[in-house]
Short mmCIF file of C-alpha atoms in Angstrom, two decimals:
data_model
loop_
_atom_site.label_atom_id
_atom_site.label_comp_id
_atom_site.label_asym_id
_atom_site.label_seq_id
_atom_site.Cartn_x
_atom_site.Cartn_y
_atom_site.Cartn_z
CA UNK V 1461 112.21 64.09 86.11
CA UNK V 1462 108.95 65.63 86.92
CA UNK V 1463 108.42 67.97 89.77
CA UNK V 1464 106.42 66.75 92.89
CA UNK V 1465 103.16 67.61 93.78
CA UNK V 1466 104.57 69.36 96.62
CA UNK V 1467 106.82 71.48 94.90
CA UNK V 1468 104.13 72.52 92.31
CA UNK V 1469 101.92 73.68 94.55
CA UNK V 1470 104.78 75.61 96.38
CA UNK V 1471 105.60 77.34 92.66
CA UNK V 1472 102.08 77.94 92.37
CA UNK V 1473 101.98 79.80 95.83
CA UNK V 1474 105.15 81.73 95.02
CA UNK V 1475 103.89 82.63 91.52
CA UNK V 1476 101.14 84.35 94.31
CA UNK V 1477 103.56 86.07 96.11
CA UNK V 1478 105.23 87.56 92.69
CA UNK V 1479 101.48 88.39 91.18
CA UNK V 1480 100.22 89.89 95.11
CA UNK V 1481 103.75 92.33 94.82
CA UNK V 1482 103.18 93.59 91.24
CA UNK V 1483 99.99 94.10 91.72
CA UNK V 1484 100.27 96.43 94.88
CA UNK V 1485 103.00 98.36 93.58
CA UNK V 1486 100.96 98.73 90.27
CA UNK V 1487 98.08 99.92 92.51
CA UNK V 1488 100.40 102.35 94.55
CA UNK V 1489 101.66 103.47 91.12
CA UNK V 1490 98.58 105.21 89.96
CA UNK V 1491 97.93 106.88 93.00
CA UNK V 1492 101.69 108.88 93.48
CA UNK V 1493 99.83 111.93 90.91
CA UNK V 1494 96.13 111.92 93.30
CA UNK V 1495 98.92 111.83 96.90
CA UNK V 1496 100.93 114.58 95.53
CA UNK V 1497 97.64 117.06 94.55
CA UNK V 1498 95.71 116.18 97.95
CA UNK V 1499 99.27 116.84 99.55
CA UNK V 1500 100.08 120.39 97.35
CA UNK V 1501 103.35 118.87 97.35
CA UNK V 1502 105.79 120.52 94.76
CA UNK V 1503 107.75 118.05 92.77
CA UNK V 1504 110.94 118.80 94.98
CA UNK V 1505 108.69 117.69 97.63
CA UNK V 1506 107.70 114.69 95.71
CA UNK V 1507 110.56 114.21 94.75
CA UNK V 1508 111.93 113.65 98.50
CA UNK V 1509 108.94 111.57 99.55
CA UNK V 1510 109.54 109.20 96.90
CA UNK V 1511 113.03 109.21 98.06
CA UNK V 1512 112.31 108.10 101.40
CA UNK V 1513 110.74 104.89 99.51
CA UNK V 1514 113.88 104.30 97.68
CA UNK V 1515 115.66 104.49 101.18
CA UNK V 1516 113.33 102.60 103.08
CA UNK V 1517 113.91 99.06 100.49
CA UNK V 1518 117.99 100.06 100.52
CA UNK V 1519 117.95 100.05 104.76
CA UNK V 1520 115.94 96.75 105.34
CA UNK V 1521 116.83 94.73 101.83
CA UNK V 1522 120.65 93.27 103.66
CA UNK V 1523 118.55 93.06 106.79
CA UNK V 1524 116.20 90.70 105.04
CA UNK V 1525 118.85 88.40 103.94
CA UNK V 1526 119.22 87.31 107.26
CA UNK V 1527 115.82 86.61 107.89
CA UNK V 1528 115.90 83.18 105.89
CA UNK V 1529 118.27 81.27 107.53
CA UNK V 1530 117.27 82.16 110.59
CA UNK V 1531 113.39 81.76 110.00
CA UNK V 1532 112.94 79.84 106.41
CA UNK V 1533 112.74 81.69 103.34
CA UNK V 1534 108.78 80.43 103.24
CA UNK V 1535 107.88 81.88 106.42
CA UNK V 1536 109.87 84.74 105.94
CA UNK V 1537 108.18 85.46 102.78
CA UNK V 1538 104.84 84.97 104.10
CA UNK V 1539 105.82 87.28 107.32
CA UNK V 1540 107.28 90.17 105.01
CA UNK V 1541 103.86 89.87 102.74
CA UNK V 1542 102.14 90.93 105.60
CA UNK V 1543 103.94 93.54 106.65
CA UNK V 1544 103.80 94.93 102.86
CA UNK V 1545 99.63 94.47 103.22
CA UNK V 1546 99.32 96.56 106.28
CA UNK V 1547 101.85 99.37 104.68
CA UNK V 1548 100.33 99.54 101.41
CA UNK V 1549 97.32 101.82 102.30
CA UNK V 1550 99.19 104.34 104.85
CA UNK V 1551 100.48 106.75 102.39
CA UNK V 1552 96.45 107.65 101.45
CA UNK V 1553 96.77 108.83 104.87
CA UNK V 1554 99.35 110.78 105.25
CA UNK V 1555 97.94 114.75 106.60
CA UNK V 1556 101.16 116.52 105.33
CA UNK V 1557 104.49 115.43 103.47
CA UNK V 1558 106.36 114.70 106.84
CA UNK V 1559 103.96 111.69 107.35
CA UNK V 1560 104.45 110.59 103.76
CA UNK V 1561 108.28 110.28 104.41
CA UNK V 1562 107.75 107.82 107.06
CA UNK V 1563 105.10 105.74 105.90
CA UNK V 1564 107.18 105.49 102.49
CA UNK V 1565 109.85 104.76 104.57
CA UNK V 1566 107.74 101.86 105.59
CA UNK V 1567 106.40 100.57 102.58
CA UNK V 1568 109.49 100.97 100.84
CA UNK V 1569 111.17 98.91 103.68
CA UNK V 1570 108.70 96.00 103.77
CA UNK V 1571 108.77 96.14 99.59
CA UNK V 1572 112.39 95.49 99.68
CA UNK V 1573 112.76 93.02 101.72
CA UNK V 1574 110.22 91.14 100.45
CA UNK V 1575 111.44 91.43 97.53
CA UNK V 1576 114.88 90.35 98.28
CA UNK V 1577 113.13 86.99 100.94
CA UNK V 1578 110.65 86.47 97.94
CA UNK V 1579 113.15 86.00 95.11
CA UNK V 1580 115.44 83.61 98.03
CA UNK V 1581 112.67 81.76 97.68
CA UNK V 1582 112.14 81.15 94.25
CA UNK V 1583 115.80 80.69 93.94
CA UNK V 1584 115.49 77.79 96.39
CA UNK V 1585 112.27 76.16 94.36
CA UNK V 1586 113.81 76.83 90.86
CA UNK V 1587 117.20 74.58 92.00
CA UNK V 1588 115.03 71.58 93.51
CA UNK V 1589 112.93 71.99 90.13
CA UNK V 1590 116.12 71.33 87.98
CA UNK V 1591 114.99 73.73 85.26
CA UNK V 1592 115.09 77.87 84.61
CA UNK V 1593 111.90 79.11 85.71
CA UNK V 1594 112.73 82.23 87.41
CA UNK V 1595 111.52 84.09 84.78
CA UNK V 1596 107.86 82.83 85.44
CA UNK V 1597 108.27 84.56 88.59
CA UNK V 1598 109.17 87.98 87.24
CA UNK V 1599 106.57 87.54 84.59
CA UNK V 1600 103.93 86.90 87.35
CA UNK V 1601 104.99 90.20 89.03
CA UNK V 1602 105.03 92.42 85.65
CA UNK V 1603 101.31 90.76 84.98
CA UNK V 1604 100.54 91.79 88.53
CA UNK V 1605 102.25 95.25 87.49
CA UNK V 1606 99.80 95.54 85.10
CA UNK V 1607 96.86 94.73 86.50
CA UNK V 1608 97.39 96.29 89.85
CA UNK V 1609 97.58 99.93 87.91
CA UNK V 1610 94.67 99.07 85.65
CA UNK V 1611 92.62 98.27 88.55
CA UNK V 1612 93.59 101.23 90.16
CA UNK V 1613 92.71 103.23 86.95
CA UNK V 1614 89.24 101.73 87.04
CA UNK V 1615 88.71 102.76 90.95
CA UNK V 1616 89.60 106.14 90.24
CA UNK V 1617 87.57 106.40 86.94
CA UNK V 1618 84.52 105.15 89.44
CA UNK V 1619 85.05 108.09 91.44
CA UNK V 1620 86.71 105.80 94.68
CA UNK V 1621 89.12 108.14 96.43
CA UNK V 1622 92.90 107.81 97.42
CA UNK V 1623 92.08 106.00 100.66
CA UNK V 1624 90.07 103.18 98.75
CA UNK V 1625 92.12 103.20 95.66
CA UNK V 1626 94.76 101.62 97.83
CA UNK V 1627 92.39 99.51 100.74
CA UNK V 1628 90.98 98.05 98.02
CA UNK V 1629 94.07 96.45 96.19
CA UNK V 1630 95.19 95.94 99.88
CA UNK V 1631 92.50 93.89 100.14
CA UNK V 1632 93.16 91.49 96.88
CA UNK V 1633 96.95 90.99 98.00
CA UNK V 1634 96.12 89.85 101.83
CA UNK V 1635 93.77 87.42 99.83
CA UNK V 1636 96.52 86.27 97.63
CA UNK V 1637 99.25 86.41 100.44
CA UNK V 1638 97.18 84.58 103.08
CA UNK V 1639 96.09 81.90 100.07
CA UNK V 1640 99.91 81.07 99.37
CA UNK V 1641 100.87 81.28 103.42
CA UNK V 1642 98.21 78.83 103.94
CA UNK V 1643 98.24 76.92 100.80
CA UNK V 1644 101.94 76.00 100.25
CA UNK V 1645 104.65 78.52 101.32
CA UNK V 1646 107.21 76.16 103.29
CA UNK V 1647 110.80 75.77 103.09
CA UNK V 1648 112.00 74.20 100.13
CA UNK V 1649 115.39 73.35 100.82
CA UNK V 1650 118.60 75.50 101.74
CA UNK V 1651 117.64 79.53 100.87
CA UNK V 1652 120.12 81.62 97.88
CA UNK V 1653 119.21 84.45 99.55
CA UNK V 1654 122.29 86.75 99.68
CA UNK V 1655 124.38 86.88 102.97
CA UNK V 1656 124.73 90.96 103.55
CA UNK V 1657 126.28 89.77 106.77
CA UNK V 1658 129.64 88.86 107.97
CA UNK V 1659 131.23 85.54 106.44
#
C-alpha cells in the first residue's frame, strides 16, 4: 500500500528536521578549535566546557519525552527546533569559559531533546508508513553532518569569524526548521517517544 500524500510530505519535512540538526552540529563542529583559541582555554578547560554540552542533552533528553504526549511529537519537534536555532550561535559569544558552560549547557539541552522529540517522531511516521525507513532519517542527519562542517570550513577559509561561522548556519536551519513547521510537521498518530516518567 502506498503512502499518502499527507504522510509524504510529513517524511519529507522530518527528513528537514534530521538534515537542519546535522547540519548545525556539523557547523558547531568546526568552530570548537577557533572557541577554544579566542577563549585561551587549556584543554582541561575545554575539556569541561564540552562537558557541560554532554550534561546539558543528559538533563533535558527524559524531560523531552514528556513533551509529546502532552503537546504532539510534531509540534514538539518544531518547538525544540527553535529553541536549538536561537542556541546555536551563543557559544561565539561567550567573553570567558564560565559563559561557555552555560550556553553549552543550553545548546546541549535543546540538542538533546530534540533529538530524542525528533526521532519520536519519525518513529511515529515510519509505523503508519508500514516499511523501515528510519535509516533515511539518520542518513539525512549524517549528510547534514557533512555539509554543515564543510560549510563551516568554507566560512572560515573566507576569512568570516566565529560569530558568523555559526549565525550563518543558524540562519540555513531556521530556514529549514520554519519550512518543515509550516510545510508538514503535524501529529502523525500516537508518539514512540520513550516514557522517562512514572508508569
Amino acid at each position: 500500500m502506498s503512502a499518502s500524500q499527507p504522510l509524504i510530505k510529513e517524511r519529507a519535512a522530518t527528513l528537514g528536521v534530521f538534515l537542519a540538526n546535522g547540519f548545525g552540529i556539523g557547523a558547531w563542529a568546526v568552530e570548537v578549535p577557533r572557541i577554544k583559541e579566542s577563549l585561551a582555554l587549556s584543554d582541561t578547560a575545554l575539556g569541561i566546557s564540552l562537558f557541560a554540552f554532554a550534561l546539558g542533552a543528559i538533563i533535558a533528553m527524559p524531560l523531552a519525552g514528556q513533551l509529546a504526549p502532552r503537546f504532539g511529537s510534531g509540534r514538539a519537534t518544531a518547538l525544540l527546533g527553535a529553541a536549538f536555532v536561537v542556541a546555536l550561535p551563543l557559544p561565539a559569544f561567550a567573553p570567558n569559559m564560565a559563559v561557555l558552560c552555560i550556553v553549552l549547557l543550553a545548546l546541549g539541552a535543546a540538542n538533546g531533546a530534540l533529538d530524542v522529540s525528533m526521532n519520536g517522531h519519525a518513529s511515529s511516521i515510519e509505523s503508519q508508513w508500514h516499511a523501515p525507513i528510519m535509516s533515511s532519517f539518520h542518513a539525512a542527519w549524517s549528510a547534514g553532518g557533512l555539509l554543515g562542517a564543510a560549510t563551516g570550513a568554507m566560512l572560515q577559509k573566507s576569512g568570516v569569524g566565529v560569530s558568523g561561522g555559526l549565525l550563518i548556519p543558524g540562519v540555513v536551519i531556521a530556514v529549514l526548521f520554519a519550512g518543515a513547521a509550516l510545510v508538514a510537521l503535524r501529529d502523525v498518530g500516537p508518539s514512540r517517544l520513550l516514557n522517562f516518567g512514572p508508569v
